[in-house]
Amino acid sequence: MKLENKVAIITGAGSGIGRESAILFAKEGAKVVVADVNEKGGEETVTSIKNNGGDGFFFKLDVTNREQSKNMVKTTMEKYGRIDILINNAGINQDALVAKMTEEQWDRVIDINLKGVFNCTQAVVEVMINQGKGAIINTSSIVGVNGNVGQVNYSATKAGLIGMTKTLAKELGRKGIRVNAVAPGFIATPMTAGVPDKILEMMKEKTPLKRLGEPRDIANAYLYLASDEANFVNGAVLAVDGGLVI
Ligand code: NAP
């Protein structure tokens, strides 16, 4: 098992990619903190983990709330005594063309996708520094690398996460903490369920592998970066997009 005796916090683990990753990490031996604002989704993830014989618990977390982020770390330390992995996976999109985007849409997406990552990272960093070891993975996007029409807020956050990842890799590497990012292409989850079929078909057509990604494709990338197999990987942005160019 690749994550035996490790403790992982995964934000946004009540749905989609985060859920798949939480279940996979538990199968690989990790104790998993399923952190999500969505209580029902989070509890369902924990049930799946337990049904597979794994260990984990749900923590109701809004990543924009700094106190909740600190309490999540405190609760995890009380229960498991260490934190090896943080996956900053929670994220939302609120799409509109720039001329029509509201200030609320801009602020909400920045607050969750960018500040939320800062909040959770800052909350765990002291624990990881004291351990002299840790792995942090930030969920960027192909859209953060290339941009996408209608996603000026979202793409700004996902590009911002690449800058954060590279900076944190430099700041924290000497403390034994690796920080990397994954940049998914189009993945079949509730987030993309609202995208018109025509657009999804076009994305499939543009993808050399001729399919959308599955949550498991991203969970496998998180697993690699979180595991000791990636012990010399730091500051990387791993594209997991089937070769799609947008
Ligand atoms: P998803 O199925 O919508 O799951 C996201 C989860 O995050 C949901 O459970 C959501 O709860 C939760 N969440 C939302 N706001 C939160 C907050 N403030 N605090 C804590 N949790 C919150 O999305 P996904 O497709 O798995 O996406 C996971 C990550 O991958 C995101 O960062 C996304 O930007 C990124 N990504 C996705 C794709 C794709 O094609 N799907 C591509 C590139 C990158 P609610 O359901 O209650 O909102």
PDB file of N, CA, C and O in Angstrom, residues 63-111:
ATOM      1  N   VAL A  63     -13.770  26.313   3.139  1.00  0.00           N
ATOM      2  CA  VAL A  63     -12.351  26.691   3.027  1.00  0.00           C
ATOM      3  C   VAL A  63     -12.122  28.198   3.137  1.00  0.00           C
ATOM      4  O   VAL A  63     -10.996  28.631   3.394  1.00  0.00           O
ATOM      5  N   THR A  64     -13.185  28.992   2.966  1.00  0.00           N
ATOM      6  CA  THR A  64     -13.021  30.446   3.087  1.00  0.00           C
ATOM      7  C   THR A  64     -12.942  30.880   4.550  1.00  0.00           C
ATOM      8  O   THR A  64     -12.634  32.037   4.835  1.00  0.00           O
ATOM      9  N   ASN A  65     -13.254  29.966   5.456  1.00  0.00           N
ATOM     10  CA  ASN A  65     -13.309  30.294   6.882  1.00  0.00           C
ATOM     11  C   ASN A  65     -12.009  29.867   7.581  1.00  0.00           C
ATOM     12  O   ASN A  65     -11.728  28.685   7.740  1.00  0.00           O
ATOM     13  N   ARG A  66     -11.232  30.849   7.984  1.00  0.00           N
ATOM     14  CA  ARG A  66      -9.907  30.548   8.548  1.00  0.00           C
ATOM     15  C   ARG A  66     -10.001  29.806   9.884  1.00  0.00           C
ATOM     16  O   ARG A  66      -9.178  28.939  10.174  1.00  0.00           O
ATOM     17  N   GLU A  67     -11.000  30.151  10.691  1.00  0.00           N
ATOM     18  CA  GLU A  67     -11.153  29.473  11.989  1.00  0.00           C
ATOM     19  C   GLU A  67     -11.461  27.989  11.783  1.00  0.00           C
ATOM     20  O   GLU A  67     -10.923  27.121  12.460  1.00  0.00           O
ATOM     21  N   GLN A  68     -12.369  27.716  10.821  1.00  0.00           N
ATOM     22  CA  GLN A  68     -12.715  26.309  10.530  1.00  0.00           C
ATOM     23  C   GLN A  68     -11.485  25.540  10.026  1.00  0.00           C
ATOM     24  O   GLN A  68     -11.290  24.379  10.364  1.00  0.00           O
ATOM     25  N   SER A  69     -10.664  26.201   9.205  1.00  0.00           N
ATOM     26  CA  SER A  69      -9.451  25.534   8.693  1.00  0.00           C
ATOM     27  C   SER A  69      -8.538  25.162   9.856  1.00  0.00           C
ATOM     28  O   SER A  69      -7.982  24.057   9.910  1.00  0.00           O
ATOM     29  N   LYS A  70      -8.375  26.093  10.808  1.00  0.00           N
ATOM     30  CA  LYS A  70      -7.524  25.816  11.978  1.00  0.00           C
ATOM     31  C   LYS A  70      -8.120  24.689  12.828  1.00  0.00           C
ATOM     32  O   LYS A  70      -7.393  23.816  13.318  1.00  0.00           O
ATOM     33  N   ASN A  71      -9.441  24.734  13.000  1.00  0.00           N
ATOM     34  CA  ASN A  71     -10.102  23.677  13.802  1.00  0.00           C
ATOM     35  C   ASN A  71      -9.978  22.312  13.149  1.00  0.00           C
ATOM     36  O   ASN A  71      -9.865  21.293  13.836  1.00  0.00           O
ATOM     37  N   MET A  72      -9.994  22.287  11.821  1.00  0.00           N
ATOM     38  CA  MET A  72      -9.834  21.009  11.110  1.00  0.00           C
ATOM     39  C   MET A  72      -8.461  20.401  11.428  1.00  0.00           C
ATOM     40  O   MET A  72      -8.349  19.195  11.704  1.00  0.00           O
ATOM     41  N   VAL A  73      -7.446  21.246  11.428  1.00  0.00           N
ATOM     42  CA  VAL A  73      -6.089  20.764  11.719  1.00  0.00           C
ATOM     43  C   VAL A  73      -6.015  20.292  13.185  1.00  0.00           C
ATOM     44  O   VAL A  73      -5.469  19.221  13.481  1.00  0.00           O
ATOM     45  N   LYS A  74      -6.606  21.074  14.087  1.00  0.00           N
ATOM     46  CA  LYS A  74      -6.593  20.729  15.523  1.00  0.00           C
ATOM     47  C   LYS A  74      -7.296  19.381  15.746  1.00  0.00           C
ATOM     48  O   LYS A  74      -6.771  18.487  16.415  1.00  0.00           O
ATOM     49  N   THR A  75      -8.467  19.236  15.131  1.00  0.00           N
ATOM     50  CA  THR A  75      -9.241  17.999  15.293  1.00  0.00           C
ATOM     51  C   THR A  75      -8.476  16.801  14.725  1.00  0.00           C
ATOM     52  O   THR A  75      -8.451  15.717  15.317  1.00  0.00           O
ATOM     53  N   THR A  76      -7.835  17.008  13.576  1.00  0.00           N
ATOM     54  CA  THR A  76      -7.069  15.916  12.942  1.00  0.00           C
ATOM     55  C   THR A  76      -5.902  15.510  13.843  1.00  0.00           C
ATOM     56  O   THR A  76      -5.630  14.313  14.040  1.00  0.00           O
ATOM     57  N   MET A  77      -5.223  16.495  14.416  1.00  0.00           N
ATOM     58  CA  MET A  77      -4.074  16.194  15.291  1.00  0.00           C
ATOM     59  C   MET A  77      -4.545  15.461  16.550  1.00  0.00           C
ATOM     60  O   MET A  77      -3.879  14.535  17.032  1.00  0.00           O
ATOM     61  N   GLU A  78      -5.691  15.873  17.082  1.00  0.00           N
ATOM     62  CA  GLU A  78      -6.216  15.188  18.284  1.00  0.00           C
ATOM     63  C   GLU A  78      -6.541  13.734  17.968  1.00  0.00           C
ATOM     64  O   GLU A  78      -6.318  12.842  18.771  1.00  0.00           O
ATOM     65  N   LYS A  79      -7.074  13.505  16.771  1.00  0.00           N
ATOM     66  CA  LYS A  79      -7.514  12.145  16.427  1.00  0.00           C
ATOM     67  C   LYS A  79      -6.371  11.263  15.922  1.00  0.00           C
ATOM     68  O   LYS A  79      -6.263  10.104  16.305  1.00  0.00           O
ATOM     69  N   TYR A  80      -5.515  11.809  15.064  1.00  0.00           N
ATOM     70  CA  TYR A  80      -4.513  10.968  14.393  1.00  0.00           C
ATOM     71  C   TYR A  80      -3.054  11.321  14.739  1.00  0.00           C
ATOM     72  O   TYR A  80      -2.145  10.559  14.399  1.00  0.00           O
ATOM     73  N   GLY A  81      -2.823  12.524  15.318  1.00  0.00           N
ATOM     74  CA  GLY A  81      -1.478  12.870  15.795  1.00  0.00           C
ATOM     75  C   GLY A  81      -0.493  13.342  14.735  1.00  0.00           C
ATOM     76  O   GLY A  81       0.643  13.697  15.070  1.00  0.00           O
ATOM     77  N   ARG A  82      -0.871  13.343  13.467  1.00  0.00           N
ATOM     78  CA  ARG A  82       0.014  13.870  12.426  1.00  0.00           C
ATOM     79  C   ARG A  82      -0.785  14.184  11.157  1.00  0.00           C
ATOM     80  O   ARG A  82      -1.932  13.744  11.020  1.00  0.00           O
ATOM     81  N   ILE A  83      -0.179  14.959  10.273  1.00  0.00           N
ATOM     82  CA  ILE A  83      -0.802  15.239   8.959  1.00  0.00           C
ATOM     83  C   ILE A  83       0.306  15.148   7.913  1.00  0.00           C
ATOM     84  O   ILE A  83       1.256  15.936   7.927  1.00  0.00           O
ATOM     85  N   ASP A  84       0.202  14.160   7.051  1.00  0.00           N
ATOM     86  CA  ASP A  84       1.237  13.947   6.033  1.00  0.00           C
ATOM     87  C   ASP A  84       0.903  14.614   4.713  1.00  0.00           C
ATOM     88  O   ASP A  84       1.797  14.981   3.959  1.00  0.00           O
ATOM     89  N   ILE A  85      -0.408  14.699   4.413  1.00  0.00           N
ATOM     90  CA  ILE A  85      -0.826  15.116   3.064  1.00  0.00           C
ATOM     91  C   ILE A  85      -1.984  16.104   3.174  1.00  0.00           C
ATOM     92  O   ILE A  85      -2.929  15.874   3.941  1.00  0.00           O
ATOM     93  N   LEU A  86      -1.898  17.183   2.405  1.00  0.00           N
ATOM     94  CA  LEU A  86      -3.052  18.089   2.233  1.00  0.00           C
ATOM     95  C   LEU A  86      -3.328  18.189   0.748  1.00  0.00           C
ATOM     96  O   LEU A  86      -2.437  18.571  -0.023  1.00  0.00           O
ATOM     97  N   ILE A  87      -4.549  17.842   0.349  1.00  0.00           N
ATOM     98  CA  ILE A  87      -4.935  18.042  -1.055  1.00  0.00           C
ATOM     99  C   ILE A  87      -5.924  19.212  -1.085  1.00  0.00           C
ATOM    100  O   ILE A  87      -7.059  19.081  -0.605  1.00  0.00           O
ATOM    101  N   ASN A  88      -5.490  20.326  -1.634  1.00  0.00           N
ATOM    102  CA  ASN A  88      -6.350  21.511  -1.774  1.00  0.00           C
ATOM    103  C   ASN A  88      -7.184  21.354  -3.040  1.00  0.00           C
ATOM    104  O   ASN A  88      -6.882  21.947  -4.082  1.00  0.00           O
ATOM    105  N   ASN A  89      -8.230  20.533  -2.918  1.00  0.00           N
ATOM    106  CA  ASN A  89      -9.012  20.128  -4.094  1.00  0.00           C
ATOM    107  C   ASN A  89     -10.339  20.899  -4.226  1.00  0.00           C
ATOM    108  O   ASN A  89     -10.880  21.002  -5.330  1.00  0.00           O
ATOM    109  N   ALA A  90     -10.854  21.465  -3.131  1.00  0.00           N
ATOM    110  CA  ALA A  90     -12.163  22.138  -3.202  1.00  0.00           C
ATOM    111  C   ALA A  90     -12.093  23.294  -4.189  1.00  0.00           C
ATOM    112  O   ALA A  90     -11.112  24.048  -4.212  1.00  0.00           O
ATOM    113  N   GLY A  91     -13.107  23.424  -5.010  1.00  0.00           N
ATOM    114  CA  GLY A  91     -13.134  24.528  -5.967  1.00  0.00           C
ATOM    115  C   GLY A  91     -14.499  24.636  -6.606  1.00  0.00           C
ATOM    116  O   GLY A  91     -15.275  23.676  -6.608  1.00  0.00           O
ATOM    117  N   ILE A  92     -14.800  25.846  -7.102  1.00  0.00           N
ATOM    118  CA  ILE A  92     -16.079  26.061  -7.790  1.00  0.00           C
ATOM    119  C   ILE A  92     -15.825  26.862  -9.067  1.00  0.00           C
ATOM    120  O   ILE A  92     -14.757  27.453  -9.234  1.00  0.00           O
ATOM    121  N   ASN A  93     -16.819  26.872  -9.938  1.00  0.00           N
ATOM    122  CA  ASN A  93     -16.785  27.807 -11.059  1.00  0.00           C
ATOM    123  C   ASN A  93     -18.101  28.564 -11.108  1.00  0.00           C
ATOM    124  O   ASN A  93     -19.145  28.034 -10.726  1.00  0.00           O
ATOM    125  N   GLN A  94     -18.023  29.822 -11.523  1.00  0.00           N
ATOM    126  CA  GLN A  94     -19.226  30.647 -11.756  1.00  0.00           C
ATOM    127  C   GLN A  94     -18.916  31.430 -13.014  1.00  0.00           C
ATOM    128  O   GLN A  94     -18.299  32.488 -12.964  1.00  0.00           O
ATOM    129  N   ASP A  95     -19.312  30.846 -14.154  1.00  0.00           N
ATOM    130  CA  ASP A  95     -18.837  31.339 -15.443  1.00  0.00           C
ATOM    131  C   ASP A  95     -19.691  32.474 -16.004  1.00  0.00           C
ATOM    132  O   ASP A  95     -20.918  32.473 -15.867  1.00  0.00           O
ATOM    133  N   ALA A  96     -19.037  33.401 -16.653  1.00  0.00           N
ATOM    134  CA  ALA A  96     -19.705  34.472 -17.414  1.00  0.00           C
ATOM    135  C   ALA A  96     -18.650  35.170 -18.256  1.00  0.00           C
ATOM    136  O   ALA A  96     -17.470  35.186 -17.886  1.00  0.00           O
ATOM    137  N   LEU A  97     -19.089  35.735 -19.374  1.00  0.00           N
ATOM    138  CA  LEU A  97     -18.147  36.552 -20.162  1.00  0.00           C
ATOM    139  C   LEU A  97     -17.768  37.775 -19.335  1.00  0.00           C
ATOM    140  O   LEU A  97     -18.570  38.244 -18.518  1.00  0.00           O
ATOM    141  N   VAL A  98     -16.571  38.280 -19.541  1.00  0.00           N
ATOM    142  CA  VAL A  98     -16.054  39.333 -18.656  1.00  0.00           C
ATOM    143  C   VAL A  98     -16.999  40.540 -18.571  1.00  0.00           C
ATOM    144  O   VAL A  98     -17.186  41.113 -17.492  1.00  0.00           O
ATOM    145  N   ALA A  99     -17.611  40.905 -19.684  1.00  0.00           N
ATOM    146  CA  ALA A  99     -18.482  42.089 -19.680  1.00  0.00           C
ATOM    147  C   ALA A  99     -19.696  41.886 -18.779  1.00  0.00           C
ATOM    148  O   ALA A  99     -20.288  42.850 -18.296  1.00  0.00           O
ATOM    149  N   LYS A 100     -20.060  40.601 -18.577  1.00  0.00           N
ATOM    150  CA  LYS A 100     -21.289  40.339 -17.815  1.00  0.00           C
ATOM    151  C   LYS A 100     -21.017  39.798 -16.412  1.00  0.00           C
ATOM    152  O   LYS A 100     -21.946  39.596 -15.633  1.00  0.00           O
ATOM    153  N   MET A 101     -19.759  39.527 -16.100  1.00  0.00           N
ATOM    154  CA  MET A 101     -19.467  38.919 -14.797  1.00  0.00           C
ATOM    155  C   MET A 101     -19.750  39.906 -13.666  1.00  0.00           C
ATOM    156  O   MET A 101     -19.361  41.073 -13.743  1.00  0.00           O
ATOM    157  N   THR A 102     -20.424  39.402 -12.627  1.00  0.00           N
ATOM    158  CA  THR A 102     -20.716  40.285 -11.491  1.00  0.00           C
ATOM    159  C   THR A 102     -19.534  40.286 -10.523  1.00  0.00           C
ATOM    160  O   THR A 102     -18.717  39.364 -10.516  1.00  0.00           O
ATOM    161  N   GLU A 103     -19.503  41.294  -9.696  1.00  0.00           N
ATOM    162  CA  GLU A 103     -18.454  41.373  -8.673  1.00  0.00           C
ATOM    163  C   GLU A 103     -18.576  40.186  -7.720  1.00  0.00           C
ATOM    164  O   GLU A 103     -17.569  39.639  -7.269  1.00  0.00           O
ATOM    165  N   GLU A 104     -19.825  39.769  -7.451  1.00  0.00           N
ATOM    166  CA  GLU A 104     -20.052  38.614  -6.555  1.00  0.00           C
ATOM    167  C   GLU A 104     -19.445  37.349  -7.154  1.00  0.00           C
ATOM    168  O   GLU A 104     -18.839  36.543  -6.447  1.00  0.00           O
ATOM    169  N   GLN A 105     -19.652  37.146  -8.456  1.00  0.00           N
ATOM    170  CA  GLN A 105     -19.080  35.953  -9.122  1.00  0.00           C
ATOM    171  C   GLN A 105     -17.553  35.982  -9.042  1.00  0.00           C
ATOM    172  O   GLN A 105     -16.918  34.957  -8.789  1.00  0.00           O
ATOM    173  N   TRP A 106     -16.977  37.149  -9.294  1.00  0.00           N
ATOM    174  CA  TRP A 106     -15.516  37.286  -9.216  1.00  0.00           C
ATOM    175  C   TRP A 106     -15.040  36.963  -7.796  1.00  0.00           C
ATOM    176  O   TRP A 106     -14.186  36.110  -7.584  1.00  0.00           O
ATOM    177  N   ASP A 107     -15.638  37.643  -6.802  1.00  0.00           N
ATOM    178  CA  ASP A 107     -15.167  37.522  -5.413  1.00  0.00           C
ATOM    179  C   ASP A 107     -15.335  36.098  -4.875  1.00  0.00           C
ATOM    180  O   ASP A 107     -14.455  35.585  -4.186  1.00  0.00           O
ATOM    181  N   ARG A 108     -16.464  35.459  -5.189  1.00  0.00           N
ATOM    182  CA  ARG A 108     -16.760  34.131  -4.627  1.00  0.00           C
ATOM    183  C   ARG A 108     -15.734  33.095  -5.115  1.00  0.00           C
ATOM    184  O   ARG A 108     -15.234  32.275  -4.355  1.00  0.00           O
ATOM    185  N   VAL A 109     -15.454  33.153  -6.422  1.00  0.00           N
ATOM    186  CA  VAL A 109     -14.527  32.171  -7.005  1.00  0.00           C
ATOM    187  C   VAL A 109     -13.103  32.413  -6.490  1.00  0.00           C
ATOM    188  O   VAL A 109     -12.396  31.468  -6.134  1.00  0.00           O
ATOM    189  N   ILE A 110     -12.716  33.677  -6.370  1.00  0.00           N
ATOM    190  CA  ILE A 110     -11.375  33.987  -5.831  1.00  0.00           C
ATOM    191  C   ILE A 110     -11.297  33.513  -4.381  1.00  0.00           C
ATOM    192  O   ILE A 110     -10.308  32.918  -3.949  1.00  0.00           O
ATOM    193  N   ASP A 111     -12.352  33.759  -3.639  1.00  0.00           N
ATOM    194  CA  ASP A 111     -12.364  33.446  -2.205  1.00  0.00           C
ATOM    195  C   ASP A 111     -12.219  31.940  -1.957  1.00  0.00           C
ATOM    196  O   ASP A 111     -11.447  31.523  -1.097  1.00  0.00           O
TER     197      ASP A 111
END
